[in-house]
């Protein structure tokens, strides 16, 4: 049986509930938006049910630590094809075991979850590192990103802790949504008619006049701080992968 | 000629780059009252220079004017270079504006010596104080303490900075006096010891009174220059080990000497000793995170780190009688000694083996570097072909596979 859900995590948890409810093992689980009506297999579209989703979480609480449960969510954010099945098997394994299974790294799904969580952690860390704000004329500091995984939901706390006295916006131009801090709270937003420069950068016309100056000072700093005798481009590229360059003033 | 900020930045960042400390971790300064910045204990590298080093702090000299003449230093008074000095406001403005754009975690401020140590340090402190008090800035601040600094001045520095450092630079007293005639080790150790005591006092009191005023919560660090004087790796690591155990330093940085002058007090090096520096960092990790004693790594018999292989592998090859380690039974201490196995892998092994016996394939899937580890582990499923016990053969096998990945940590 192929289960289909509405792209939300609650929807996915509803699928897990359904699987146990109707006692039918899934062959595949897919987001509705990603699913192309296939040629093979029977499909079942599961309605999202917040109540059922939280019953799944409560069931897991008896078997797993809060951290492990949160890790499953992080895993899901990876959008890796078939990740739903990995999480499902992990959950099934946890539910049927008498003892906590979360650190049995000899088990392929436990190990896989650990690996994906690590990848997600790395991506979040890179967002913390490589987000570059540009100040706009209306005093909002704006950054655009296109993370490999959909990690936006994991970013608000870090940036809110750090930038409490400035308004900021971080926007995923690939997934077309962002988070905005208005000096009080962080909320998810979708820009109407967003116009970017070169598909994913803030247009220069809306930037504050001081912006060029600080970008240039930063470039000067970046250049001056390099020790030419130690140049090691291979190492440099390992730390700053090419695909992030478009956001870094020092690389433009 | 009046210089603009960009000109000054070029000169004073260029001159500050030889100080290799870059860490922005180990402090915990929470943003409060809608201020700017937050120092998480993790620390974040926001970029990497083309020499591959992390850029997390805005690293500057307040000035490169200096009354001293240390041979290894670009700012030495006898060097014919362009001089510049920032105003307090300029440094504050750069820090705040870079921080707001998420370019940096904070500021690392050092300086040439204007008049004397205290006068210079007071200027550095003014920058930190302005950031904290006028701008409600909670990002990371690392201030350099100039050797010879008085306790009163350091007391004030500790109130505003997350980390303080006094650089040892040259690992032995006779070499230091030869290369930096105005300095001596006691002018370094005096402030370092003062800071050690003061930080300890702060840590003790903080446990009892939560309101204890902060004093350099990120601790202190130092830097030693490697290769400008004849000390061997045994001398250097013994020194570092002492600094960790007695002075409770958070970090010792090793800076491979870069020939910045043809001063005849210095050896004529063509290129900086980068591999040696990397081996020292690896050995330093073994001291801090792997429970090694310094004389297991270097000692009277082996005074130099092997440049070809990492120090943990070198240790294992000298101590073949301790291997292979039974991965399913060994204690943590021994697991940590297996070449190719890092701290995280050891933790995974310890957790996973509670569920059942691990085999070779499990370890491989966990991501253990088998090109090294395979010779040193005893685990079901280890291919017979990999049972080699001759250290020379192991060394050459590892080296032939290793050609492309020379400068990595384990
Ligand atoms: S005192 Fe410091 S800045 Fe001055 S020459 Fe010596 S190392 Fe350089």
XYZ file of C-alpha atoms and ligand atoms in Angstrom:
670
model
C 0.000 0.000 0.000
C 1.256 3.495 -0.865
C 0.219 6.157 1.649
C -0.140 9.792 0.617
C -0.283 12.769 2.971
C -0.645 16.519 2.695
C 3.041 17.589 2.974
C 2.830 18.467 6.688
C 4.526 16.657 9.536
C 1.151 16.176 11.241
C -0.020 14.615 8.019
C 2.892 12.211 8.074
C 2.185 11.297 11.700
C -1.451 10.728 10.738
C -0.204 8.187 8.207
C 1.630 6.330 10.950
C -1.550 6.281 13.007
C -3.505 5.000 10.039
C -0.985 2.241 9.354
C -1.492 0.882 12.851
C -5.201 1.500 12.749
C -5.852 -0.508 9.626
C -2.955 -2.868 10.227
C -1.474 -2.484 6.765
C 2.245 -2.095 6.310
C 3.172 0.705 3.934
C 5.301 -0.026 0.885
C 5.886 3.657 0.364
C 4.834 6.951 1.973
C 4.766 10.137 -0.075
C 3.960 13.797 0.156
C 1.035 14.643 -2.031
C 2.949 17.334 -3.898
C 5.801 14.959 -4.668
C 3.720 11.989 -5.618
C 3.242 11.249 -9.248
C 0.321 8.944 -9.711
C 2.266 5.795 -10.336
C 1.510 2.752 -12.345
C 1.974 0.290 -9.584
C 0.401 -0.285 -6.242
C -2.694 0.738 -4.468
C -2.718 4.203 -2.903
C -4.428 5.589 0.133
C -4.685 9.313 0.829
C -4.705 9.938 4.561
C -6.373 13.018 6.006
C -4.351 15.048 8.424
C -5.677 14.727 11.924
C -3.905 16.731 14.617
C -5.462 14.653 17.351
C -4.188 11.409 15.839
C -0.781 12.936 15.196
C -0.384 13.834 18.840
C -1.444 10.350 19.880
C 1.452 8.992 17.834
C 3.835 11.369 19.616
C 2.423 10.375 22.987
C 2.887 6.724 22.135
C 6.499 7.386 21.194
C 7.106 9.226 24.460
C 6.775 5.910 26.250
C 9.534 4.422 24.148
C 11.903 7.242 23.238
C 13.544 10.307 24.744
C 12.274 13.758 23.791
C 15.487 14.265 21.878
C 14.997 11.155 19.775
C 11.438 12.203 18.979
C 12.646 15.613 17.918
C 15.327 13.967 15.786
C 12.631 12.198 13.795
C 11.149 15.575 12.955
C 14.554 16.873 11.914
C 14.992 13.833 9.722
C 11.683 14.476 8.065
C 12.780 18.042 7.238
C 15.570 16.599 5.093
C 13.092 15.942 2.265
C 15.277 13.002 1.262
C 13.295 10.684 -1.021
C 11.919 7.737 0.957
C 12.929 9.263 4.291
C 9.376 8.629 5.478
C 9.958 4.894 5.249
C 13.159 5.137 7.276
C 11.303 7.046 9.980
C 8.388 4.652 9.834
C 10.639 1.612 10.299
C 12.421 3.371 13.148
C 9.094 4.082 14.823
C 7.898 0.521 14.299
C 11.130 -0.808 15.761
C 10.837 1.507 18.780
C 7.205 0.597 19.414
C 7.715 -3.127 19.350
C 10.835 -3.142 21.552
C 10.672 -3.427 25.310
C 13.696 -1.266 25.846
C 14.800 2.035 24.376
C 16.422 1.466 20.994
C 17.654 4.934 20.132
C 21.367 4.255 20.428
C 21.498 0.852 18.798
C 23.705 2.015 15.956
C 24.117 -1.524 14.693
C 20.490 -1.264 13.484
C 20.407 0.152 9.927
C 17.469 2.522 10.477
C 18.771 3.840 13.775
C 22.099 4.477 12.105
C 20.433 6.088 9.104
C 18.417 8.451 11.323
C 21.593 9.385 13.138
C 23.332 10.164 9.848
C 20.496 12.262 8.487
C 20.194 14.167 11.764
C 23.884 14.923 11.497
C 23.435 16.213 7.942
C 20.574 18.422 9.083
C 22.641 19.697 11.974
C 25.417 20.586 9.591
C 23.055 22.432 7.298
C 21.593 24.403 10.209
C 25.095 25.242 11.311
C 25.971 26.440 7.816
C 22.899 28.660 7.825
C 24.007 30.143 11.147
C 27.392 30.762 9.591
C 26.629 31.843 6.037
C 23.438 33.883 6.346
C 24.483 37.396 5.375
C 22.120 40.215 6.104
C 21.855 43.306 3.949
C 20.279 46.402 5.379
C 17.384 47.796 3.368
C 16.107 51.365 3.196
C 13.234 50.494 5.513
C 15.632 49.279 8.206
C 15.047 45.568 7.767
C 18.080 43.304 7.571
C 17.345 40.815 4.808
C 19.052 37.555 3.873
C 18.159 35.059 1.171
C 18.992 31.378 1.417
C 18.407 28.144 -0.487
C 19.388 25.424 1.953
C 19.795 21.855 0.700
C 17.242 20.727 3.275
C 14.163 22.560 4.470
C 15.681 23.788 7.726
C 13.926 27.157 8.089
C 11.830 25.852 10.986
C 15.032 25.263 12.936
C 16.420 28.788 12.546
C 14.243 31.270 14.496
C 15.669 30.820 17.974
C 19.281 31.354 17.034
C 18.651 34.550 15.121
C 16.139 35.870 17.580
C 18.549 35.414 20.466
C 21.187 37.225 18.536
C 19.382 40.049 16.810
C 16.801 41.394 19.225
C 17.119 45.055 18.361
C 16.906 44.916 14.588
C 14.156 43.755 12.270
C 15.249 40.906 10.063
C 13.970 38.608 7.367
C 15.460 35.323 6.206
C 13.904 34.097 2.975
C 14.194 30.762 1.238
C 13.961 31.703 -2.428
C 13.741 28.087 -3.528
C 10.843 27.084 -1.290
C 9.423 30.603 -1.359
C 8.800 31.368 2.253
C 10.695 32.989 5.067
C 10.813 34.086 8.685
C 10.431 37.686 9.757
C 11.270 39.233 13.111
C 9.409 42.457 13.861
C 11.222 43.326 17.133
C 8.639 41.295 19.042
C 8.205 37.862 17.536
C 9.278 35.688 14.639
C 6.621 34.677 12.140
C 6.569 32.678 8.976
C 5.752 34.784 5.925
C 5.306 34.491 2.187
C 6.136 37.554 0.130
C 3.689 38.583 -2.534
C 5.252 39.501 -5.853
C 8.727 39.077 -4.488
C 11.202 40.374 -7.006
C 14.754 39.303 -6.561
C 17.802 40.313 -8.405
C 19.215 37.385 -10.339
C 16.550 35.090 -8.940
C 17.757 35.004 -5.389
C 19.290 38.243 -4.205
C 17.844 41.402 -2.756
C 17.662 44.145 -5.367
C 20.326 46.754 -4.891
C 17.785 49.543 -5.324
C 16.077 48.718 -2.045
C 19.283 48.592 -0.029
C 20.359 51.221 2.444
C 23.011 53.631 1.247
C 25.564 52.449 3.780
C 25.302 48.892 2.559
C 27.964 49.087 -0.145
C 30.410 50.608 2.267
C 30.183 47.790 4.800
C 30.277 45.103 2.146
C 33.432 46.649 0.761
C 34.995 46.984 4.181
C 34.227 43.337 4.800
C 35.861 42.388 1.504
C 38.937 44.375 2.457
C 39.032 42.621 5.784
C 38.654 39.203 4.215
C 41.539 39.877 1.870
C 43.811 41.392 4.474
C 43.359 38.567 6.937
C 44.579 35.879 4.538
C 48.143 34.720 5.023
C 49.428 34.327 1.491
C 52.268 32.014 2.508
C 49.684 29.566 3.799
C 47.285 29.577 0.888
C 45.371 26.306 0.823
C 42.506 26.572 -1.606
C 41.506 22.943 -1.244
C 40.881 23.398 2.455
C 39.164 26.700 1.798
C 36.724 25.060 -0.618
C 36.032 22.223 1.755
C 34.857 24.726 4.353
C 33.070 27.133 2.020
C 31.432 24.981 -0.658
C 30.856 26.721 -3.962
C 27.091 26.632 -3.745
C 27.111 29.075 -0.826
C 29.298 31.668 -2.525
C 26.472 33.582 -4.098
C 25.389 34.768 -0.663
C 28.798 35.803 0.612
C 29.933 39.338 -0.148
C 33.541 38.262 0.376
C 33.205 35.842 -2.536
C 31.614 38.285 -4.968
C 47.963 62.200 5.210
C 44.628 61.345 6.706
C 43.709 57.715 6.301
C 40.204 56.437 5.892
C 38.828 53.399 7.687
C 39.349 51.144 4.693
C 43.067 51.973 4.517
C 43.457 51.393 8.221
C 41.552 48.150 8.029
C 43.865 46.874 5.322
C 46.954 47.651 7.359
C 45.734 46.679 10.808
C 43.939 43.482 9.843
C 46.945 42.473 7.800
C 49.223 42.958 10.793
C 46.863 41.143 13.172
C 46.546 38.037 11.023
C 49.638 36.354 12.457
C 47.908 35.803 15.748
C 46.329 32.461 14.999
C 43.768 32.194 17.748
C 40.334 32.391 16.234
C 37.998 30.582 18.570
C 34.803 32.271 19.587
C 33.633 29.431 21.747
C 33.632 28.706 25.424
C 31.701 31.713 26.605
C 28.078 32.116 27.380
C 26.851 35.656 27.281
C 23.121 35.857 26.810
C 21.461 38.709 25.049
C 19.330 40.700 27.414
C 17.201 43.845 27.405
C 16.860 43.754 23.631
C 20.526 44.158 23.048
C 22.682 43.047 20.186
C 24.405 39.698 20.139
C 24.629 36.466 21.959
C 27.679 34.300 22.574
C 26.726 30.667 22.401
C 29.274 28.292 23.795
C 29.601 26.646 20.373
C 31.197 29.465 18.443
C 30.621 29.861 14.725
C 33.030 30.253 11.834
C 31.403 32.669 9.433
C 33.889 32.287 6.669
C 37.248 30.781 5.866
C 40.212 32.648 4.508
C 41.964 31.289 1.463
C 44.562 29.765 3.739
C 41.756 27.597 5.104
C 41.508 29.168 8.545
C 38.239 29.945 10.225
C 37.089 33.559 10.314
C 34.816 34.052 13.258
C 36.069 37.263 14.799
C 37.027 40.634 13.461
C 40.706 40.408 14.264
C 42.458 43.755 14.405
C 45.339 45.638 15.873
C 44.334 48.927 17.398
C 47.666 50.169 16.100
C 50.808 48.738 14.550
C 53.021 51.441 16.042
C 55.306 49.676 18.477
C 58.177 50.717 20.699
C 59.501 47.144 20.860
C 61.552 45.272 18.344
C 60.650 41.596 18.410
C 62.402 39.961 15.475
C 59.520 37.658 14.498
C 56.942 40.454 14.306
C 55.945 42.596 11.309
C 55.129 45.509 13.596
C 58.610 45.619 15.170
C 59.961 49.128 15.476
C 62.899 48.546 13.131
C 60.630 47.397 10.296
C 60.048 50.010 7.621
C 56.302 49.721 7.108
C 53.315 51.995 6.941
C 51.837 52.686 10.390
C 48.224 53.351 11.306
C 45.972 53.583 14.358
C 42.224 53.175 14.741
C 40.147 55.405 16.930
C 37.954 53.703 19.508
C 34.881 54.776 17.604
C 36.092 53.284 14.341
C 36.619 49.841 15.833
C 33.286 49.959 17.646
C 31.482 50.969 14.474
C 33.085 48.203 12.399
C 32.296 45.580 15.009
C 28.659 46.554 15.362
C 28.030 46.823 11.657
C 29.762 43.564 10.787
C 27.929 41.830 13.596
C 24.535 43.103 12.476
C 25.139 41.604 9.050
C 26.145 38.262 10.569
C 29.695 38.454 9.248
C 31.294 37.832 12.648
C 30.854 36.469 16.167
C 32.672 39.384 17.727
C 35.962 41.180 18.056
C 39.524 40.114 18.734
C 41.568 43.163 19.529
C 45.308 43.286 19.912
C 47.821 46.076 19.545
C 51.376 47.180 19.148
C 52.733 48.912 22.231
C 52.289 52.690 22.134
C 53.908 53.866 25.293
C 53.814 51.059 27.779
C 51.742 47.983 28.481
C 49.137 49.619 30.700
C 48.579 52.616 28.479
C 48.036 50.311 25.511
C 45.762 47.929 27.377
C 43.634 50.763 28.651
C 42.896 51.754 25.056
C 41.859 48.201 24.203
C 39.587 48.117 27.221
C 37.956 51.384 26.148
C 36.790 49.709 22.958
C 35.312 46.758 24.860
C 33.678 48.992 27.422
C 32.055 51.165 24.773
C 30.680 48.085 23.007
C 29.233 46.639 26.183
C 27.966 49.763 27.887
C 26.943 52.103 25.101
C 25.807 49.557 22.533
C 24.471 46.785 24.761
C 26.643 44.367 22.792
C 26.741 40.751 23.930
C 28.870 39.286 21.156
C 32.250 37.764 21.819
C 35.206 39.953 22.760
C 38.752 38.672 23.011
C 41.342 41.148 24.239
C 45.059 40.688 24.045
C 46.881 41.418 27.282
C 50.239 43.065 26.671
C 53.076 41.458 28.692
C 53.974 43.586 31.692
C 50.391 44.653 32.292
C 49.376 45.590 35.844
C 46.727 43.693 37.856
C 44.417 46.726 38.083
C 44.243 47.016 34.337
C 43.662 43.292 33.853
C 40.944 43.399 36.456
C 39.094 45.882 34.308
C 39.757 43.982 31.069
C 38.200 40.861 32.562
C 34.953 42.686 33.244
C 34.319 43.377 29.564
C 36.076 40.594 27.673
C 35.035 36.998 27.185
C 38.556 35.814 26.730
C 41.962 37.253 27.532
C 45.295 36.083 26.227
C 48.913 36.838 26.937
C 51.113 35.429 24.207
C 54.160 33.412 25.136
C 55.345 33.504 21.520
C 58.751 31.960 22.037
C 58.755 28.707 23.997
C 61.948 29.174 26.022
C 63.407 32.064 27.978
C 66.872 32.150 26.366
C 65.358 32.131 22.869
C 62.875 34.820 23.795
C 65.554 37.116 25.100
C 67.560 36.655 21.966
C 64.654 37.320 19.610
C 62.633 39.824 21.617
C 65.173 41.704 23.727
C 62.633 43.849 25.591
C 60.596 40.851 26.717
C 61.174 38.035 29.148
C 59.126 35.100 30.279
C 58.304 36.560 33.659
C 56.607 39.539 32.002
C 54.347 36.961 30.338
C 53.881 34.561 33.221
C 53.092 37.244 35.785
C 49.929 38.436 34.055
C 49.081 34.873 33.010
C 49.260 33.658 36.588
C 47.261 36.625 37.786
C 44.552 35.767 35.272
C 44.626 32.085 36.232
C 43.965 32.968 39.870
C 41.402 35.579 39.052
C 39.460 33.291 36.700
C 39.526 30.512 39.279
C 38.159 32.872 41.884
C 35.377 33.891 39.531
C 34.492 30.265 38.759
C 34.409 29.363 42.447
C 32.269 32.313 43.425
C 29.906 31.885 40.541
C 28.988 28.490 41.949
C 27.915 30.124 45.182
C 26.522 33.484 44.073
C 24.802 33.721 40.748
C 25.252 37.485 40.740
C 29.083 37.317 40.723
C 30.312 39.870 38.193
C 31.685 38.153 35.107
C 35.405 37.839 34.722
C 36.660 36.542 31.364
C 34.102 33.715 31.259
C 35.785 32.256 28.172
C 39.036 31.835 30.082
C 42.492 32.570 28.730
C 44.599 31.289 25.884
C 48.098 31.828 24.566
C 50.123 31.369 21.416
C 53.577 29.933 20.838
C 55.503 30.519 17.663
C 56.959 27.302 16.277
C 60.132 27.138 14.255
C 61.556 30.590 14.966
C 63.742 29.132 17.719
C 65.334 25.710 18.264
C 62.916 24.128 20.796
C 61.746 20.652 19.803
C 58.232 19.208 19.962
C 58.924 17.633 23.328
C 59.789 21.069 24.773
C 56.730 22.648 23.219
C 54.208 20.006 24.232
C 55.593 19.805 27.744
C 55.117 23.550 27.981
C 51.557 23.288 26.642
C 50.750 20.448 29.009
C 51.858 22.595 31.919
C 49.772 25.489 30.719
C 46.709 23.244 30.596
C 47.309 21.597 33.954
C 48.787 24.354 36.039
C 47.592 27.591 34.464
C 44.273 26.060 33.388
C 44.467 27.643 29.954
C 41.608 26.921 27.596
C 43.718 26.773 24.491
C 47.322 26.889 23.404
C 47.746 27.931 19.786
C 50.735 26.925 17.702
C 51.796 29.336 15.036
C 54.247 28.028 12.465
C 56.748 30.809 12.022
C 56.241 32.710 8.801
C 59.394 34.434 7.627
C 58.404 38.099 7.909
C 61.935 39.440 8.020
C 65.502 38.556 7.178
C 66.587 39.571 10.645
C 69.663 37.506 11.432
C 68.333 36.576 14.854
C 65.980 34.196 13.071
C 66.482 30.999 11.090
C 66.266 31.391 7.320
C 63.047 29.536 6.533
C 61.635 29.421 3.051
C 58.149 28.285 3.970
C 56.320 28.131 7.300
C 56.506 24.705 9.035
C 52.872 23.896 8.333
C 52.978 20.149 8.738
C 54.790 20.409 12.032
C 52.209 22.917 13.216
C 49.397 20.556 12.194
C 51.025 17.655 14.064
C 51.270 19.827 17.172
C 47.552 20.573 16.981
C 46.828 16.869 16.623
C 49.001 16.097 19.641
C 47.274 18.884 21.539
C 43.901 17.233 20.804
C 45.200 13.975 22.186
C 46.109 15.772 25.406
C 42.804 17.583 25.752
C 40.231 15.094 24.478
C 41.790 11.636 24.356
C 43.308 11.281 27.801
C 46.893 10.957 26.590
C 49.805 11.845 28.835
C 52.327 14.094 27.166
C 55.167 11.570 27.447
C 53.147 8.976 25.614
C 53.269 11.273 22.610
C 56.758 12.751 22.902
C 59.496 11.999 25.406
C 63.268 11.894 25.793
C 63.499 9.104 23.301
C 61.088 10.558 20.743
C 61.553 14.290 20.892
C 59.971 15.061 17.541
C 56.528 14.308 16.203
C 56.595 12.164 13.103
C 55.813 14.495 10.208
C 54.560 11.680 7.999
C 51.891 10.215 10.235
C 49.558 11.554 12.887
C 50.685 11.272 16.526
C 48.030 8.759 17.508
C 49.097 6.371 14.793
C 52.729 6.953 15.739
C 51.888 6.095 19.337
C 50.101 2.902 18.321
C 52.980 1.781 16.121
C 55.392 2.222 19.020
C 53.062 0.281 21.323
C 51.955 -2.674 19.258
C 51.762 -4.810 22.405
C 48.612 -2.888 23.454
C 46.800 -3.828 20.263
C 44.573 -5.136 18.817
C 41.865 -3.685 21.041
C 38.769 -5.796 21.555
C 36.076 -3.377 20.459
C 33.314 -5.233 22.269
C 35.072 -5.352 25.620
C 37.655 -2.601 25.900
C 37.098 0.376 28.174
C 36.669 3.872 26.827
C 40.240 4.870 27.502
C 41.567 2.130 25.258
C 38.974 2.661 22.533
C 40.133 6.267 22.327
C 43.619 5.047 21.523
C 42.675 3.225 18.365
C 44.008 5.111 15.341
C 41.206 6.274 13.067
C 38.596 6.242 15.806
C 37.423 9.630 17.072
C 35.645 10.673 20.255
C 32.223 10.540 18.616
C 32.782 7.075 17.220
C 33.915 5.846 20.613
C 30.678 7.095 22.149
C 28.661 5.400 19.441
C 30.508 2.121 19.974
C 29.957 2.216 23.715
C 26.246 2.891 23.333
C 25.669 0.429 20.521
C 27.463 -2.523 22.066
C 24.995 -2.548 24.957
C 22.494 -4.006 22.492
C 24.670 -6.782 21.210
C 28.020 -7.674 19.760
C 29.387 -5.351 17.109
C 31.122 -6.684 14.051
C 33.501 -5.239 11.463
C 30.683 -4.261 9.144
C 28.838 -2.360 11.888
C 31.939 -0.308 12.581
C 32.525 0.407 8.927
C 28.957 1.621 8.520
C 29.306 3.868 11.555
C 31.958 5.693 9.594
C 35.150 4.555 11.284
C 38.281 5.212 9.224
C 39.207 1.620 8.523
C 42.307 2.511 6.542
C 43.893 3.068 9.958
C 41.690 1.299 12.455
C 41.682 -2.108 10.748
C 45.177 -2.966 12.013
C 44.400 -2.169 15.607
C 41.023 -3.710 16.319
C 39.863 -7.129 17.293
C 36.300 -7.550 16.151
C 34.254 -10.378 14.601
C 34.322 -10.269 10.838
C 37.645 -8.537 10.455
C 38.982 -9.751 7.112
C 41.984 -12.025 7.640
C 43.903 -10.175 4.957
C 43.948 -7.151 7.235
C 45.759 -8.849 10.069
C 49.172 -7.223 9.828
C 51.319 -6.923 12.883
C 54.508 -5.424 11.591
C 54.515 -1.691 12.402
C 56.697 -0.874 9.392
C 54.311 -2.600 7.042
C 51.339 -0.855 8.623
C 53.002 2.502 8.327
C 53.783 2.091 4.664
C 50.311 0.704 3.942
C 48.670 3.704 5.603
C 51.002 6.136 3.883
C 50.394 4.750 0.436
C 46.627 5.129 0.879
C 46.985 8.509 2.519
C 48.690 10.575 -0.128
C 45.719 12.778 -0.782
C 44.544 13.468 2.702
C 47.641 14.662 4.470
C 46.511 17.524 6.624
C 43.477 16.275 8.429
C 42.758 15.542 12.048
C 42.894 11.755 12.296
S 55.694 43.971 21.347
Fe 54.173 42.907 20.138
S 53.687 44.288 18.463
Fe 55.563 45.043 19.397
S 57.173 44.124 18.178
Fe 56.842 42.750 19.892
S 55.333 41.263 19.173
Fe 55.312 42.974 17.739
